[in-house]
Amino acid sequence: MIRRPNRVQSAALCYRKGAQGKEVLLITSRERGRWILPKGWPINGLDGAGTAAQEAWEEAGVKPAKVNKKSVGQFHYEKTLGNGASAPVEANVYSIEVDKLEKAYPEVSERKRNWMPAAKAAELVEEPELKAILRDF
């Protein structure tokens, strides 16, 4: 059997310096309401880090202070597509230091967002490789 190659997405690991140390931002998925990173398919004219920053804006209202161009890691998961089929996805993760969160952004009515320590975020996400990235962050 021939296996299709993984589809590629860019994910945003948004962080800030909080009172208790570094905090990361998780958002809820639209379908099941599970905790995830903002992420999306490649955007024409943007590199992986630029795509991650754009997705962070659309899905979480993030205004970045700094977008790191080098990926901090990658994780794999099965994405359920609009037609009900699933596809393997490789998500490259880019860290983004957050300047501020806007109250109005494209998906404000579709998602929740929450700041938390990276260790807590690692407990809440489902993907084992993403758990490891968050624990190491």
mmCIF file of C-alpha atoms in Angstrom:
data_model
loop_
_atom_site.group_PDB
_atom_site.id
_atom_site.type_symbol
_atom_site.label_atom_id
_atom_site.label_comp_id
_atom_site.label_asym_id
_atom_site.label_seq_id
_atom_site.Cartn_x
_atom_site.Cartn_y
_atom_site.Cartn_z
ATOM 1 C CA MET A 1 0.000 0.000 0.000
ATOM 2 C CA ILE A 2 1.279 3.472 -0.862
ATOM 3 C CA ARG A 3 1.124 6.003 1.936
ATOM 4 C CA ARG A 4 0.632 9.682 1.168
ATOM 5 C CA PRO A 5 3.209 12.051 2.656
ATOM 6 C CA ASN A 6 2.237 14.064 5.698
ATOM 7 C CA ARG A 7 0.557 17.397 5.140
ATOM 8 C CA VAL A 8 2.442 20.275 6.755
ATOM 9 C CA GLN A 9 1.136 22.975 9.079
ATOM 10 C CA SER A 10 2.758 25.755 11.088
ATOM 11 C CA ALA A 11 1.926 26.058 14.793
ATOM 12 C CA ALA A 12 2.435 29.011 17.136
ATOM 13 C CA LEU A 13 3.841 28.441 20.625
ATOM 14 C CA CYS A 14 2.880 31.824 22.060
ATOM 15 C CA TYR A 15 4.492 32.804 25.358
ATOM 16 C CA ARG A 16 4.939 35.650 27.814
ATOM 17 C CA LYS A 17 6.771 36.262 31.055
ATOM 18 C CA GLY A 18 4.229 35.991 33.861
ATOM 19 C CA ALA A 19 4.474 36.536 37.609
ATOM 20 C CA GLN A 20 5.359 32.863 38.115
ATOM 21 C CA GLY A 21 7.708 32.623 35.108
ATOM 22 C CA LYS A 22 7.120 31.773 31.470
ATOM 23 C CA GLU A 23 3.508 31.125 30.444
ATOM 24 C CA VAL A 24 2.150 29.719 27.183
ATOM 25 C CA LEU A 25 -1.148 30.388 25.430
ATOM 26 C CA LEU A 26 -3.490 27.552 24.497
ATOM 27 C CA ILE A 27 -6.730 27.898 22.557
ATOM 28 C CA THR A 28 -9.649 25.537 22.094
ATOM 29 C CA SER A 29 -10.312 23.705 18.851
ATOM 30 C CA ARG A 30 -13.542 24.577 17.070
ATOM 31 C CA GLU A 31 -14.808 21.012 16.706
ATOM 32 C CA ARG A 32 -14.238 19.322 20.048
ATOM 33 C CA GLY A 33 -13.114 22.179 22.297
ATOM 34 C CA ARG A 34 -9.826 20.475 23.169
ATOM 35 C CA TRP A 35 -6.722 22.532 24.056
ATOM 36 C CA ILE A 36 -4.361 23.164 21.120
ATOM 37 C CA LEU A 37 -1.817 25.613 19.722
ATOM 38 C CA PRO A 38 -2.906 28.025 16.997
ATOM 39 C CA LYS A 39 -1.907 26.419 13.683
ATOM 40 C CA GLY A 40 -2.757 26.260 10.027
ATOM 41 C CA TRP A 41 -1.887 25.361 6.459
ATOM 42 C CA PRO A 42 0.890 27.202 4.563
ATOM 43 C CA ILE A 43 -0.008 30.724 3.448
ATOM 44 C CA ASN A 44 1.261 31.957 0.086
ATOM 45 C CA GLY A 45 3.997 34.550 0.525
ATOM 46 C CA LEU A 46 4.749 33.610 4.147
ATOM 47 C CA ASP A 47 7.379 31.277 5.560
ATOM 48 C CA GLY A 48 6.587 28.814 8.365
ATOM 49 C CA ALA A 49 7.145 31.367 11.122
ATOM 50 C CA GLY A 50 5.083 33.968 9.280
ATOM 51 C CA THR A 51 2.246 31.494 8.820
ATOM 52 C CA ALA A 52 2.371 30.633 12.547
ATOM 53 C CA ALA A 53 2.180 34.351 13.423
ATOM 54 C CA GLN A 54 -0.785 34.862 11.083
ATOM 55 C CA GLU A 55 -2.614 31.878 12.591
ATOM 56 C CA ALA A 56 -1.875 33.174 16.111
ATOM 57 C CA TRP A 57 -3.546 36.458 15.136
ATOM 58 C CA GLU A 58 -6.591 34.878 13.470
ATOM 59 C CA GLU A 59 -7.220 32.198 16.114
ATOM 60 C CA ALA A 60 -6.063 33.934 19.327
ATOM 61 C CA GLY A 61 -5.685 37.676 18.714
ATOM 62 C CA VAL A 62 -1.912 37.622 19.263
ATOM 63 C CA LYS A 63 0.135 40.730 18.511
ATOM 64 C CA PRO A 64 3.737 39.468 18.558
ATOM 65 C CA ALA A 65 6.745 41.157 20.140
ATOM 66 C CA LYS A 66 9.097 38.620 18.509
ATOM 67 C CA VAL A 67 8.594 35.733 16.069
ATOM 68 C CA ASN A 68 11.397 33.180 16.055
ATOM 69 C CA LYS A 69 12.204 32.039 12.505
ATOM 70 C CA LYS A 70 13.645 28.682 13.629
ATOM 71 C CA SER A 71 11.253 25.894 14.573
ATOM 72 C CA VAL A 72 11.445 24.698 18.188
ATOM 73 C CA GLY A 73 10.217 21.246 17.157
ATOM 74 C CA GLN A 74 7.452 19.383 15.398
ATOM 75 C CA PHE A 75 4.602 17.078 16.280
ATOM 76 C CA HIS A 76 2.401 14.729 14.310
ATOM 77 C CA TYR A 77 -1.336 14.194 14.508
ATOM 78 C CA GLU A 78 -4.333 13.032 12.468
ATOM 79 C CA LYS A 79 -6.423 15.907 11.120
ATOM 80 C CA THR A 80 -10.086 15.258 10.380
ATOM 81 C CA LEU A 81 -10.855 16.961 7.081
ATOM 82 C CA GLY A 82 -14.093 18.626 6.038
ATOM 83 C CA ASN A 83 -15.177 15.520 4.111
ATOM 84 C CA GLY A 84 -14.786 13.319 7.217
ATOM 85 C CA ALA A 85 -11.564 11.654 6.064
ATOM 86 C CA SER A 86 -8.410 11.983 8.143
ATOM 87 C CA ALA A 87 -4.931 12.937 7.012
ATOM 88 C CA PRO A 88 -1.548 12.708 8.751
ATOM 89 C CA VAL A 89 -0.161 16.158 9.564
ATOM 90 C CA GLU A 90 3.316 17.288 10.562
ATOM 91 C CA ALA A 91 3.125 20.576 12.489
ATOM 92 C CA ASN A 92 6.285 22.679 12.735
ATOM 93 C CA VAL A 93 6.226 24.741 15.942
ATOM 94 C CA TYR A 94 7.513 28.335 16.090
ATOM 95 C CA SER A 95 7.814 30.266 19.343
ATOM 96 C CA ILE A 96 6.247 33.717 19.421
ATOM 97 C CA GLU A 97 6.787 36.173 22.253
ATOM 98 C CA VAL A 98 3.477 37.975 22.770
ATOM 99 C CA ASP A 99 3.335 41.748 23.051
ATOM 100 C CA LYS A 100 -0.413 41.814 23.711
ATOM 101 C CA LEU A 101 -3.694 40.008 23.074
ATOM 102 C CA GLU A 102 -6.399 41.885 21.208
ATOM 103 C CA LYS A 103 -10.022 41.631 22.354
ATOM 104 C CA ALA A 104 -11.336 41.601 18.773
ATOM 105 C CA TYR A 105 -9.863 39.136 16.244
ATOM 106 C CA PRO A 106 -11.256 36.925 13.454
ATOM 107 C CA GLU A 107 -12.119 33.795 15.496
ATOM 108 C CA VAL A 108 -12.990 35.437 18.835
ATOM 109 C CA SER A 109 -16.482 33.890 18.886
ATOM 110 C CA GLU A 110 -15.244 30.404 17.946
ATOM 111 C CA ARG A 111 -12.509 29.719 20.521
ATOM 112 C CA LYS A 112 -11.441 30.209 24.113
ATOM 113 C CA ARG A 113 -7.870 31.114 25.037
ATOM 114 C CA ASN A 114 -5.965 30.711 28.290
ATOM 115 C CA TRP A 115 -2.497 31.484 29.646
ATOM 116 C CA MET A 116 -0.843 28.776 31.752
ATOM 117 C CA PRO A 117 2.555 27.387 32.740
ATOM 118 C CA ALA A 118 4.068 25.186 30.013
ATOM 119 C CA ALA A 119 3.954 22.133 32.317
ATOM 120 C CA LYS A 120 0.184 22.573 32.766
ATOM 121 C CA ALA A 121 -0.255 23.037 28.998
ATOM 122 C CA ALA A 122 1.649 19.777 28.446
ATOM 123 C CA GLU A 123 -0.937 17.979 30.588
ATOM 124 C CA LEU A 124 -3.862 19.399 28.593
ATOM 125 C CA VAL A 125 -2.813 18.764 24.965
ATOM 126 C CA GLU A 126 -3.351 15.321 23.416
ATOM 127 C CA GLU A 127 -0.343 14.866 21.098
ATOM 128 C CA PRO A 128 2.632 13.138 22.824
ATOM 129 C CA GLU A 129 5.264 15.026 20.786
ATOM 130 C CA LEU A 130 3.604 18.357 21.594
ATOM 131 C CA LYS A 131 3.536 17.395 25.280
ATOM 132 C CA ALA A 132 7.322 16.906 25.085
ATOM 133 C CA ILE A 133 7.872 20.258 23.342
ATOM 134 C CA LEU A 134 5.863 22.040 26.016
ATOM 135 C CA ARG A 135 7.653 20.247 28.877
ATOM 136 C CA ASP A 136 11.028 21.248 27.396
ATOM 137 C CA PHE A 137 9.966 24.833 26.766
#
